[in-house]
Every structure is written in structure tokens, then in C-alpha cells.
Coordinates of C-alpha atoms and ligand atoms in Angstrom, one line a residue:
X1133 CA -16.3 -46.4 10.9
X1134 CA -13.2 -47.5 12.7
X1135 CA -11.0 -45.4 10.3
X1136 CA -12.9 -42.2 11.0
X1137 CA -10.3 -41.0 13.6
X1138 CA -7.4 -41.7 11.2
X1139 CA -9.2 -39.8 8.4
X1140 CA -9.9 -36.9 10.7
X1141 CA -6.3 -36.9 11.8
X1142 CA -5.0 -36.9 8.2
X1143 CA -7.4 -34.0 7.4
X1144 CA -6.2 -32.0 10.4
X1145 CA -2.5 -32.7 9.6
X1146 CA -2.9 -31.8 5.9
X1147 CA -4.8 -28.6 6.8
X1148 CA -2.2 -27.6 9.5
X1149 CA 0.9 -28.3 7.4
X1150 CA -0.8 -26.9 4.2
X1151 CA -1.7 -23.5 5.7
X1152 CA 1.7 -23.3 7.3
X1153 CA 3.3 -23.9 3.8
X1154 CA 1.2 -21.2 2.2
X1155 CA 2.3 -18.7 4.8
X1156 CA 5.9 -19.6 4.5
X1157 CA 5.7 -19.1 0.8
X1158 CA 4.3 -15.6 1.4
X1159 CA 7.2 -14.8 3.7
X1160 CA 9.7 -16.0 1.1
X1161 CA 7.9 -13.9 -1.6
X1162 CA 7.9 -10.8 0.6
X1163 CA 11.6 -11.2 1.4
X1164 CA 12.3 -11.5 -2.3
X1165 CA 10.9 -8.0 -2.7
X1166 CA 14.3 -6.8 -1.4
X1167 CA 17.3 -6.6 -3.6
X1168 CA 19.8 -9.5 -3.7
X1169 CA 23.0 -9.5 -1.8
X1170 CA 26.0 -11.8 -2.3
X1171 CA 26.4 -13.8 0.8
X1172 CA 28.5 -16.6 -0.7
X1173 CA 31.6 -15.5 1.2
X1174 CA 32.9 -16.7 4.7
X1175 CA 31.0 -20.0 4.4
X1176 CA 32.7 -21.8 7.3
X1177 CA 32.4 -18.7 9.5
X1178 CA 28.7 -18.4 8.8
X1179 CA 28.1 -22.1 9.7
X1180 CA 30.1 -21.6 12.8
X1181 CA 27.9 -18.7 13.7
X1182 CA 24.8 -20.8 13.2
X1183 CA 26.1 -23.4 15.6
X1184 CA 27.3 -21.0 18.2
X1185 CA 24.8 -18.1 18.0
X1186 CA 21.6 -19.8 16.7
X1187 CA 21.8 -23.3 18.0
X1188 CA 24.1 -22.6 21.0
X1189 CA 22.4 -19.3 21.8
X1190 CA 25.7 -17.9 22.9
X1191 CA 24.5 -14.3 22.9
X1192 CA 21.5 -15.1 25.1
X1193 CA 23.7 -16.1 28.0
X1194 CA 25.2 -12.6 28.2
X1195 CA 22.3 -12.1 30.6
X1196 CA 22.7 -15.5 32.3
X1197 CA 19.3 -15.9 34.0
X1198 CA 17.0 -15.1 31.1
X1199 CA 19.5 -16.7 28.8
X1200 CA 19.5 -20.1 30.6
X1201 CA 15.8 -20.0 31.0
X1202 CA 15.4 -19.4 27.3
X1203 CA 17.7 -22.3 26.4
X1204 CA 15.7 -24.5 28.7
X1205 CA 12.3 -23.6 27.3
X1206 CA 13.6 -23.7 23.7
X1207 CA 15.5 -27.0 23.9
X1208 CA 12.9 -28.6 26.1
X1209 CA 10.1 -27.6 23.8
X1210 CA 11.9 -28.9 20.7
X1211 CA 12.9 -32.2 22.3
X1212 CA 9.4 -32.9 23.8
X1213 CA 8.0 -32.4 20.3
X1214 CA 9.9 -35.6 19.3
X1215 CA 7.0 -37.2 21.0
X1216 CA 4.8 -35.6 18.3
X1217 CA 6.5 -37.9 15.9
X1218 CA 4.9 -40.9 17.7
X1219 CA 1.6 -39.0 17.9
X1220 CA 1.6 -38.5 14.1
X1221 CA 2.5 -42.2 13.5
X1222 CA -0.2 -43.3 15.9
X1223 CA -2.7 -40.9 14.4
X1224 CA -2.1 -42.1 10.8
X1225 CA -2.0 -45.8 11.5
X1226 CA -4.5 -45.9 14.4
X1227 CA -1.8 -47.5 16.7
X1228 CA -1.0 -46.6 20.3
X1229 CA 2.5 -45.8 21.5
X1230 CA 3.9 -47.6 18.5
X1231 CA 7.5 -46.6 19.2
X1232 CA 7.4 -48.7 22.4
X1233 CA 7.1 -51.8 20.2
X1234 CA 9.9 -50.6 17.8
X1235 CA 12.5 -49.2 20.3
X1236 CA 14.0 -51.3 23.2
X1237 CA 11.5 -50.8 26.1
X1238 CA 14.3 -49.4 28.3
X1239 CA 15.1 -46.7 25.8
X1240 CA 11.5 -45.9 25.3
X1241 CA 10.9 -45.6 29.0
X1242 CA 14.0 -43.4 29.3
X1243 CA 12.7 -41.1 26.5
X1244 CA 9.2 -40.7 28.0
X1245 CA 10.7 -40.0 31.4
X1246 CA 13.1 -37.4 29.9
X1247 CA 10.2 -35.7 28.0
X1248 CA 8.2 -35.5 31.2
X1249 CA 11.1 -33.9 33.2
X1250 CA 11.7 -31.4 30.4
X1251 CA 7.9 -30.7 30.2
X1252 CA 8.0 -29.7 33.9
X1253 CA 11.1 -27.6 33.4
X1254 CA 9.5 -25.9 30.4
X1255 CA 6.4 -25.2 32.4
X1256 CA 8.5 -23.7 35.2
X1257 CA 10.5 -21.6 32.7
X1258 CA 7.4 -20.3 31.0
X1259 CA 5.8 -19.3 34.3
X1260 CA 9.0 -17.4 35.2
X1261 CA 9.0 -15.7 31.8
X1262 CA 5.4 -14.7 32.4
X1263 CA 6.2 -13.3 35.8
X1264 CA 9.1 -11.2 34.5
X1265 CA 6.9 -9.7 31.9
X1266 CA 3.7 -9.2 33.8
X1267 CA 4.6 -8.9 37.5
X1268 CA 8.2 -7.7 37.5
X1269 CA 7.3 -5.6 34.4
X1270 CA 10.8 -5.2 33.0
X1271 CA 11.2 -1.8 31.3
X1272 CA 12.0 -3.3 27.9
X1273 CA 8.8 -5.2 27.8
X1274 CA 6.7 -2.1 28.5
X1275 CA 8.1 0.3 26.0
X1276 CA 5.7 2.2 23.7
X1277 CA 6.2 -0.1 20.7
X1278 CA 5.2 -3.1 23.0
X1279 CA 1.6 -2.0 23.5
X1280 CA -1.3 -3.9 22.0
X1281 CA -0.6 -6.9 19.8
X1282 CA 3.2 -7.2 20.5
X1283 CA 2.5 -7.4 24.3
X1284 CA -0.4 -9.8 23.9
X1285 CA 1.5 -11.9 21.4
X1286 CA 4.3 -12.5 23.9
X1287 CA 1.8 -13.6 26.5
X1288 CA -0.3 -15.8 24.2
X1289 CA 2.7 -17.9 23.3
X1290 CA 3.5 -18.4 27.0
X1291 CA -0.1 -19.5 27.6
X1292 CA 0.1 -21.8 24.6
X1293 CA 3.2 -23.5 25.9
X1294 CA 1.8 -23.9 29.4
X1295 CA -1.4 -25.5 28.0
X1296 CA 0.6 -27.8 25.7
X1297 CA 2.8 -29.1 28.6
X1298 CA -0.2 -29.6 30.9
X1299 CA -2.1 -31.5 28.2
X1300 CA 1.0 -33.7 27.6
X1301 CA 1.3 -34.6 31.3
X1302 CA -2.4 -35.2 31.8
X1303 CA -2.5 -37.4 28.7
X1304 CA 0.4 -39.5 30.2
X1305 CA -1.3 -39.6 33.6
X1306 CA -4.6 -41.0 32.1
X1307 CA -2.5 -43.4 30.0
X1308 CA -0.8 -44.8 33.1
X1309 CA -4.2 -45.4 34.8
X1310 CA -5.5 -47.2 31.7
X1311 CA -2.3 -49.3 31.6
X1312 CA -2.8 -50.2 35.2
X1313 CA -6.5 -51.2 34.5
X1314 CA -5.3 -53.4 31.6
X1315 CA -7.5 -51.4 29.1
X1316 CA -7.4 -52.8 25.6
X1317 CA -4.8 -51.1 23.2
X1318 CA -3.1 -49.4 26.2
X1319 CA 0.3 -51.2 26.1
X1320 CA 2.3 -51.2 29.2
X1321 CA 5.1 -48.8 28.3
X1322 CA 6.7 -45.5 29.4
X1323 CA 8.1 -44.2 32.6
X1324 CA 6.3 -41.3 34.2
X1325 CA 8.3 -39.4 36.9
X1326 CA 6.1 -36.3 36.7
X1327 CA 2.6 -37.2 35.6
X1328 CA 2.5 -39.9 38.3
X1329 CA 1.6 -37.0 40.6
X1330 CA -1.5 -36.2 38.5
X1331 CA -2.7 -39.8 38.7
X1332 CA -4.3 -39.5 42.2
X1333 CA -6.6 -36.8 40.7
X1334 CA -7.9 -39.5 38.3
X1335 CA -8.2 -42.2 40.8
X1336 CA -11.9 -42.9 41.0
X1337 CA -12.7 -42.5 37.3
X1338 CA -14.1 -45.2 35.2
X1339 CA -12.3 -46.7 32.2
X1340 CA -14.5 -44.9 29.8
X1341 CA -13.9 -41.5 31.5
X1342 CA -10.1 -42.2 31.5
X1343 CA -10.2 -43.0 27.8
X1344 CA -12.2 -39.8 27.1
X1345 CA -9.5 -37.8 29.0
X1346 CA -6.6 -39.6 27.3
X1347 CA -8.1 -39.3 23.9
X1348 CA -9.3 -35.7 24.5
X1349 CA -5.8 -34.5 25.7
X1350 CA -4.1 -36.5 22.9
X1351 CA -6.3 -34.7 20.3
X1352 CA -6.0 -31.3 21.9
X1353 CA -2.2 -31.7 22.2
X1354 CA -1.7 -32.5 18.5
X1355 CA -4.3 -29.9 17.3
X1356 CA -2.6 -27.4 19.7
X1357 CA 0.8 -28.1 18.1
X1358 CA -0.7 -27.6 14.6
X1359 CA -2.3 -24.3 15.7
X1360 CA 1.0 -23.3 17.3
X1361 CA 2.8 -24.0 14.0
X1362 CA 0.4 -21.7 12.1
X1363 CA 0.4 -19.1 14.8
X1364 CA 4.1 -18.6 14.3
X1365 CA 3.5 -16.7 11.0
X1366 CA 1.5 -14.0 12.8
X1367 CA 3.9 -13.8 15.7
X1368 CA 7.4 -12.7 16.7
X1369 CA 7.9 -16.4 17.5
X1370 CA 8.7 -16.9 13.8
X1371 CA 12.3 -16.5 15.1
X1372 CA 12.2 -20.2 16.2
X1373 CA 12.6 -21.0 12.6
X1374 CA 14.1 -17.9 11.0
X1375 CA 16.9 -17.4 13.6
X1376 CA 18.9 -20.0 11.8
X1377 CA 19.0 -18.6 8.2
X1378 CA 19.2 -15.1 9.7
X1379 CA 22.3 -15.8 11.7
X1380 CA 23.8 -17.5 8.7
X1381 CA 23.3 -14.4 6.6
X1382 CA 24.4 -12.1 9.5
X1383 CA 27.3 -9.6 9.1
X1384 CA 30.6 -11.3 9.0
X1385 CA 32.8 -8.3 8.3
X1386 CA 33.7 -6.1 11.3
X1387 CA 30.5 -4.6 12.7
X1388 CA 31.8 -1.0 12.4
X1389 CA 32.5 -1.4 8.7
X1390 CA 30.0 0.5 6.5
X1391 CA 29.3 -0.4 3.0
X1392 CA 30.7 2.0 0.5
X1393 CA 29.0 2.9 -2.8
X1394 CA 31.6 2.2 -5.4
X1395 CA 30.2 4.7 -7.8
X1396 CA 30.4 7.5 -5.1
X1397 CA 33.9 6.4 -4.1
X1398 CA 35.0 6.7 -7.7
X1399 CA 33.4 10.1 -8.0
X1400 CA 35.2 11.4 -4.9
X1401 CA 38.5 9.9 -6.1
X1402 CA 38.0 11.7 -9.4
X1403 CA 37.2 15.0 -7.5
X1404 CA 40.5 14.7 -5.7
X1405 CA 42.6 13.8 -8.7
X1406 CA 43.8 17.1 -10.3
X1407 CA 44.5 15.3 -13.6
X1408 CA 41.1 13.6 -13.8
X1409 CA 38.9 14.4 -16.8
X1410 CA 35.3 14.8 -15.5
X1411 CA 33.9 14.3 -19.1
X1412 CA 35.8 11.1 -19.8
X1413 CA 33.8 8.0 -20.6
X1414 CA 33.5 5.6 -17.6
X1415 CA 36.3 3.0 -17.5
X1416 CA 35.3 -0.5 -18.6
X1417 CA 33.8 -2.5 -15.7
X1418 CA 33.2 0.7 -13.7
X1419 CA 30.2 0.5 -11.4
X1420 CA 27.3 2.7 -12.4
X1421 CA 25.5 4.8 -9.9
X1422 CA 22.3 3.1 -8.7
X1423 CA 18.9 4.4 -9.9
X1424 CA 18.1 5.4 -6.3
X1425 CA 20.3 6.0 -3.4
X1426 CA 19.4 4.5 0.0
X1427 CA 16.0 3.4 1.1
X1428 CA 12.7 5.1 1.6
X1429 CA 10.6 1.9 1.5
X1430 CA 11.1 -1.8 2.2
X1431 CA 11.7 -2.6 -1.5
X1432 CA 14.8 -0.6 -1.4
X1433 CA 16.3 -2.7 1.4
X1434 CA 18.2 -6.0 0.9
X1435 CA 16.7 -9.4 1.3
X1436 CA 18.9 -9.9 4.4
X1437 CA 17.4 -6.8 6.0
X1438 CA 13.9 -8.0 5.3
X1439 CA 14.8 -11.4 6.7
X1440 CA 16.1 -9.5 9.8
X1441 CA 12.7 -7.9 10.1
X1442 CA 10.8 -11.2 10.1
X1443 CA 13.3 -12.7 12.5
X1444 CA 13.1 -10.0 15.2
X1445 CA 12.1 -11.5 18.5
X1446 CA 11.1 -8.1 19.9
X1447 CA 13.2 -8.9 23.0
X1448 CA 14.3 -5.3 23.3
X1449 CA 17.9 -6.1 24.1
X1450 CA 19.0 -3.7 21.3
X1451 CA 16.8 -0.9 22.7
X1452 CA 18.0 -1.6 26.2
X1453 CA 21.6 -0.9 25.0
X1454 CA 20.9 2.0 22.7
X1455 CA 22.4 5.2 24.0
X1456 CA 20.0 7.3 22.1
X1457 CA 17.0 5.5 23.6
X1458 CA 18.6 5.6 27.1
X1459 CA 18.9 9.4 26.9
X1460 CA 15.2 9.8 26.1
X1461 CA 15.4 10.1 22.3
X1462 CA 12.6 8.7 20.2
X1463 CA 14.8 6.1 18.6
X1464 CA 14.3 2.4 19.4
X1465 CA 16.2 -0.1 17.2
X1466 CA 13.5 -2.7 18.1
X1467 CA 10.8 -0.4 16.7
X1468 CA 12.9 0.0 13.5
X1469 CA 12.7 -3.7 13.0
X1470 CA 9.0 -4.0 13.9
X1471 CA 8.1 -1.1 11.6
X1472 CA 10.0 -2.7 8.7
X1473 CA 8.1 -6.0 9.3
X1474 CA 4.8 -4.2 9.6
X1475 CA 5.3 -2.3 6.3
X1476 CA 6.5 -5.4 4.6
X1477 CA 3.4 -7.3 5.7
X1478 CA 1.3 -4.4 4.5
X1479 CA 2.8 -4.6 1.1
X1480 CA 2.4 -8.4 1.1
X1481 CA -1.3 -8.0 1.8
X1482 CA -1.5 -5.4 -1.0
X1483 CA 0.0 -8.0 -3.4
X1484 CA -2.4 -10.7 -2.2
X1485 CA -5.3 -8.4 -2.9
X1486 CA -4.2 -7.0 -6.2
X1487 CA -2.0 -9.7 -7.7
X1488 CA 0.9 -7.2 -7.8
X1489 CA 1.8 -4.2 -5.6
X1490 CA -0.5 -1.2 -6.2
X1491 CA 1.1 2.0 -4.9
X1492 CA -0.8 2.9 -1.7
X1493 CA 0.7 6.3 -1.1
X1494 CA 2.7 5.1 1.9
X1495 CA 6.3 4.3 2.5
X1496 CA 8.5 3.1 5.4
X1497 CA 10.0 6.6 5.7
X1498 CA 7.7 9.1 7.5
X1499 CA 4.6 6.7 7.6
X1500 CA 6.4 4.3 9.9
X1501 CA 9.9 5.6 10.8
X1502 CA 10.3 9.3 11.4
X1503 CA 13.3 11.4 10.5
X1504 CA 13.7 12.3 14.1
X1505 CA 14.3 8.6 14.9
X1506 CA 16.7 8.2 12.1
X1507 CA 18.9 11.2 13.0
X1508 CA 18.9 10.3 16.7
X1509 CA 21.2 7.3 16.0
X1510 CA 24.8 7.6 17.0
X1511 CA 25.9 4.7 14.8
X1512 CA 27.5 3.1 17.9
X1513 CA 26.6 -0.4 16.8
X1514 CA 25.5 -1.4 20.4
X1515 CA 22.2 -2.7 19.0
X1516 CA 23.9 -4.9 16.5
X1517 CA 26.3 -6.2 19.2
X1518 CA 23.4 -6.9 21.6
X1519 CA 21.1 -8.7 19.2
X1520 CA 20.9 -12.5 20.1
X1521 CA 20.0 -13.4 16.5
X1522 CA 22.4 -11.2 14.5
X1523 CA 20.0 -8.5 13.4
X1524 CA 21.4 -5.3 12.1
X1525 CA 19.0 -2.4 12.7
X1526 CA 21.7 0.1 12.1
X1527 CA 22.0 -0.9 8.4
X1528 CA 18.4 0.1 7.8
X1529 CA 18.9 3.4 9.6
X1530 CA 22.0 4.1 7.5
X1531 CA 20.2 3.2 4.2
X1532 CA 17.3 5.5 5.1
X1533 CA 19.7 8.3 6.0
X1534 CA 21.5 7.8 2.8
X1535 CA 18.2 8.3 1.0
X1536 CA 17.5 11.5 2.9
X1537 CA 20.9 12.9 2.2
X1538 CA 21.5 11.8 -1.4
X1539 CA 18.0 11.8 -2.8
X1540 CA 16.4 14.6 -0.8
X1541 CA 19.3 16.7 0.5
X1542 CA 17.3 16.5 3.7
X1543 CA 20.1 16.2 6.3
X1544 CA 19.8 18.2 9.6
X1545 CA 21.3 21.7 9.3
X1546 CA 24.4 20.9 11.4
X1547 CA 25.2 18.0 9.1
X1548 CA 24.6 20.0 6.0
X1549 CA 27.0 22.6 7.2
X1550 CA 29.7 20.0 8.0
X1551 CA 29.2 18.3 4.6
X1552 CA 29.4 21.6 2.7
X1553 CA 32.6 22.3 4.6
X1554 CA 34.0 19.0 3.6
X1555 CA 33.1 19.7 0.0
X1556 CA 34.6 23.2 0.0
X1557 CA 37.4 22.9 2.6
X1558 CA 38.3 19.2 2.7
X1559 CA 37.4 19.3 6.4
X1560 CA 34.2 19.7 8.5
X1561 CA 35.3 23.0 9.9
X1562 CA 34.6 26.4 8.3
X1563 CA 38.2 27.3 7.6
X1564 CA 39.9 27.8 4.3
X1565 CA 42.3 25.1 3.3
X1566 CA 45.0 27.8 3.1
X1567 CA 44.6 28.5 6.8
X1568 CA 45.1 24.9 7.9
X1569 CA 48.6 25.3 9.3
X1570 CA 47.9 28.6 11.0
X1571 CA 47.9 26.9 14.4
X1572 CA 51.7 26.4 14.2
X1573 CA 52.3 30.1 14.1
X1574 CA 50.2 30.8 17.2
X1575 CA 53.1 30.5 19.6
Ligands
SF4_1825 S1 23.6 2.2 16.4 FE1 22.0 3.7 16.6 S2 20.2 2.5 17.0 FE2 21.9 1.1 17.4 S3 22.3 1.3 19.5 FE3 23.6 2.8 18.6 S4 22.4 4.7 18.6 FE4 21.0 3.0 19.0
SF4_1826 S1 16.7 -6.5 16.8 FE1 17.5 -8.2 18.0 S2 17.9 -7.4 20.0 FE2 16.5 -6.0 19.0 S3 14.5 -6.7 19.6 FE3 14.9 -7.7 17.6 S4 15.8 -9.6 18.2 FE4 15.9 -8.4 20.0

């Protein structure tokens, strides 16, 4: 009988961690639907980016107030969860505040006091975030793609964090009272600079009621964390975990550098070489043309692009900077990432149901992302520069444009004219090559 709480705790822990593992495996499987890319270069630069951009959140502080608030909530939340370690140990072994007997008491008191102060700061940060979203109504949080689930998701996570912090502080307040009453198992330990202000609200309660509050908040706190962990999979907050690998695999060549298709480059070179034999066998080691140019669905994208889609925080900084979006065009780089993730999830569910992907008559192009959006892009790279977690929406736009041009010859008329001119005249203008130097005779 006395071990029932321990057994229940182990069941809850196993279920929470187990379900989380199943979902992480699904994400990995879905990302692997993309094609492989070699990211074994620039290793030290990549690790430097992880430290600076992912851990140090250097791009967040470009906008200092939300940036600092984000760092506070993130760091605070992570550090407070060190407390979860003690909760897990206590839960498994049926102990209470075991770390206070292992660590020097001064250190333990200092840690608990720091967690409480951080909890208060996280609570304040979360309330400010909620206010910015719901009262101040910043434009980027109210764009079209943020209606419905994305909007609710952002709020749910804020409520989650508020509740977890309040539970943590209430648990400590009840614990203090029980320590003062000398209740059995409640060792005198911890320093409580914040929760001491909740204690007066518990003043006249009996020991049994205090134990019920302490145990109740303890259970709700740990169950809440397990639910939070599993909620991540369904939420944009997956970035808490994926930001790190995503930044590692982020672009390390200059942002403006587009990838060239070697097979096409070779073809162009051959076209320009008057001595080239168009019927000659390809040189040894020459790269063959891919079976399909560009991307019309998520399977045509790279694994890094798919990781990008899962990592997107839906913060809208990219869309805020996008000149196309700012001049009223339909394009939103954030929506490009959200659409890519939605389509990838749809394919994942299709695989779950059928054991393998059964064509569903849909694709990323047209069913999710329209041609109008794709051709509105100026390729300025502002979205890539603005993204705090090194996501590259432009690369997806360019791959989809490549598909339209090279597989469907479906570029807009203006572009088709320019490309035909380049092919015929070696320049985008409609003048014969022989007339190129006419300008010099004009005077
Ligand atoms: S590259 Fe395209 S999508 Fe990105 S900011 Fe510029 S115009 Fe917008
Ligand atoms: S792509 Fe980056 S900047 Fe844009 S919404 Fe996603 S995380 Fe934010």
C-alpha cells in the first residue's frame, strides 16, 4: 500500500517519456523523407553558431525588449526544471526533498531561493508576452496565417507556464508551513523568498489540508511537466529542442549564395563553348541531371529544410521584414514554413495509416503554397537574416520556383521573355548580339 504513489509515479513517468519518444521518432522519420545533404563542413563555425545563436539567443536581442524577455523566460524555465530532477528522485524513491540531505544545506537553500526568484520572473515575463499578443495585438501575431490553432497554441503555452510556476510556488508555500508545524517527512530545508508571501493565505489550515495542498500541487506540477513535454510535438514550441540542431545545420556559406546545379552549369558551359561536342559521352565523374528539378512536394526538399519547418517558432520576424509582405503581396515567409510543416505532418499521418505513403492527390505546390506567393519573392534574404533560429524560407521558395521553371516551364510571362532573351541574345534585353555596341555610335 505504501508503495502505491511510487508505482503511480513510475507509470506516469514511463507513459510521459514513452509517448514523447514515439513522437520524436515520428519527427525523425518525417524529416528523413527529405533528401540528404552534406553538412559535414565548417564544423567549428557550426558549433560556434549553436553557442551564439541557439544558446546565447544573439538574434533575439536585435529587438531588445522581447529578446530579453524571451531569454528570461527560456533560461528561467529550463533552470527551474532542475527542480524536476529532485521531484523525479523523490517520486521514484518515496523521499522528500532528498537533495537537501545530499547537497550542503547552504547550497540547497540558495538553489531553491534562485528557483523561486526565477519562477517569479518567468511568471512576469509570460504575463507580458500574453499582453503583447492579446492586448497590444502586435501586427505579426494577428496575420492571416495566425488564425485558429497557431494563435491558440501560442496562448496555451503561456497559460501552461503560468500554471506551472504558480503550482511550484504554492507547493513551496505549503511545504514551508508543514516544516514550521514539524510535520513528519517534511525536513527543514529550502529558502523561500517568493512563496513566503503565499504562506499567509494558508495560515489557518490544518496539517492534513496543507499536506493535501502540498501533495496535490506536487503531483500537478510533475504531471503538468510531462503533459508540457508531450504537447511540444503538436506545438510550435518544439523549437525549444529543435533550435539547437537547426542552428547547427543552418547556412554557413554567405546568405546570398544560391546553390548551383552542376549538371545545368555544365550544360551552359558546353553551350558557350564553340568547340564542344553536344553528342560526346559525359566525362568521367560528371554529375548527372537529377530525375526531377526543384520541389513540388516536401519529399523533394532536403532534410535540413524539413527540420527548418519543424523548428519554426511562428514568431513572424521574417514576415515583418519581408518587403513583399510589407507591400501587400500574398507572400509570408512564415506561412511558407508553416505550410511545409503542415504538409509534412499530413504525409506523416498518411504513412501512419497505410504503413507507407499512399498518394493522396495533393502536394505542397498549389494545395498549400500558391504560385502567386512564390513569384512575389524578391529573393532579398531579409527573412533569412531576421530568423532567430537560422531558418531559410527562401531556399524552399527557390526550389519550388525551380520546379515551376524547369519542370513545368511555368514562369511568369515577364520572366519567360527575359529567359528567352538570355538564351537567344546572351542578355535579358530583346536586342540582337550584333547590336550590343550600337550605343557607342549614338553620339
Ligand atoms: S527573400 Fe523573399 S520571402 Fe524572404 S524576405 Fe525577401 S522577399 Fe520576403
Ligand atoms: S522562419 Fe524564423 S523568423 Fe520566420 S516565423 Fe519561423 S522562426 Fe520566426
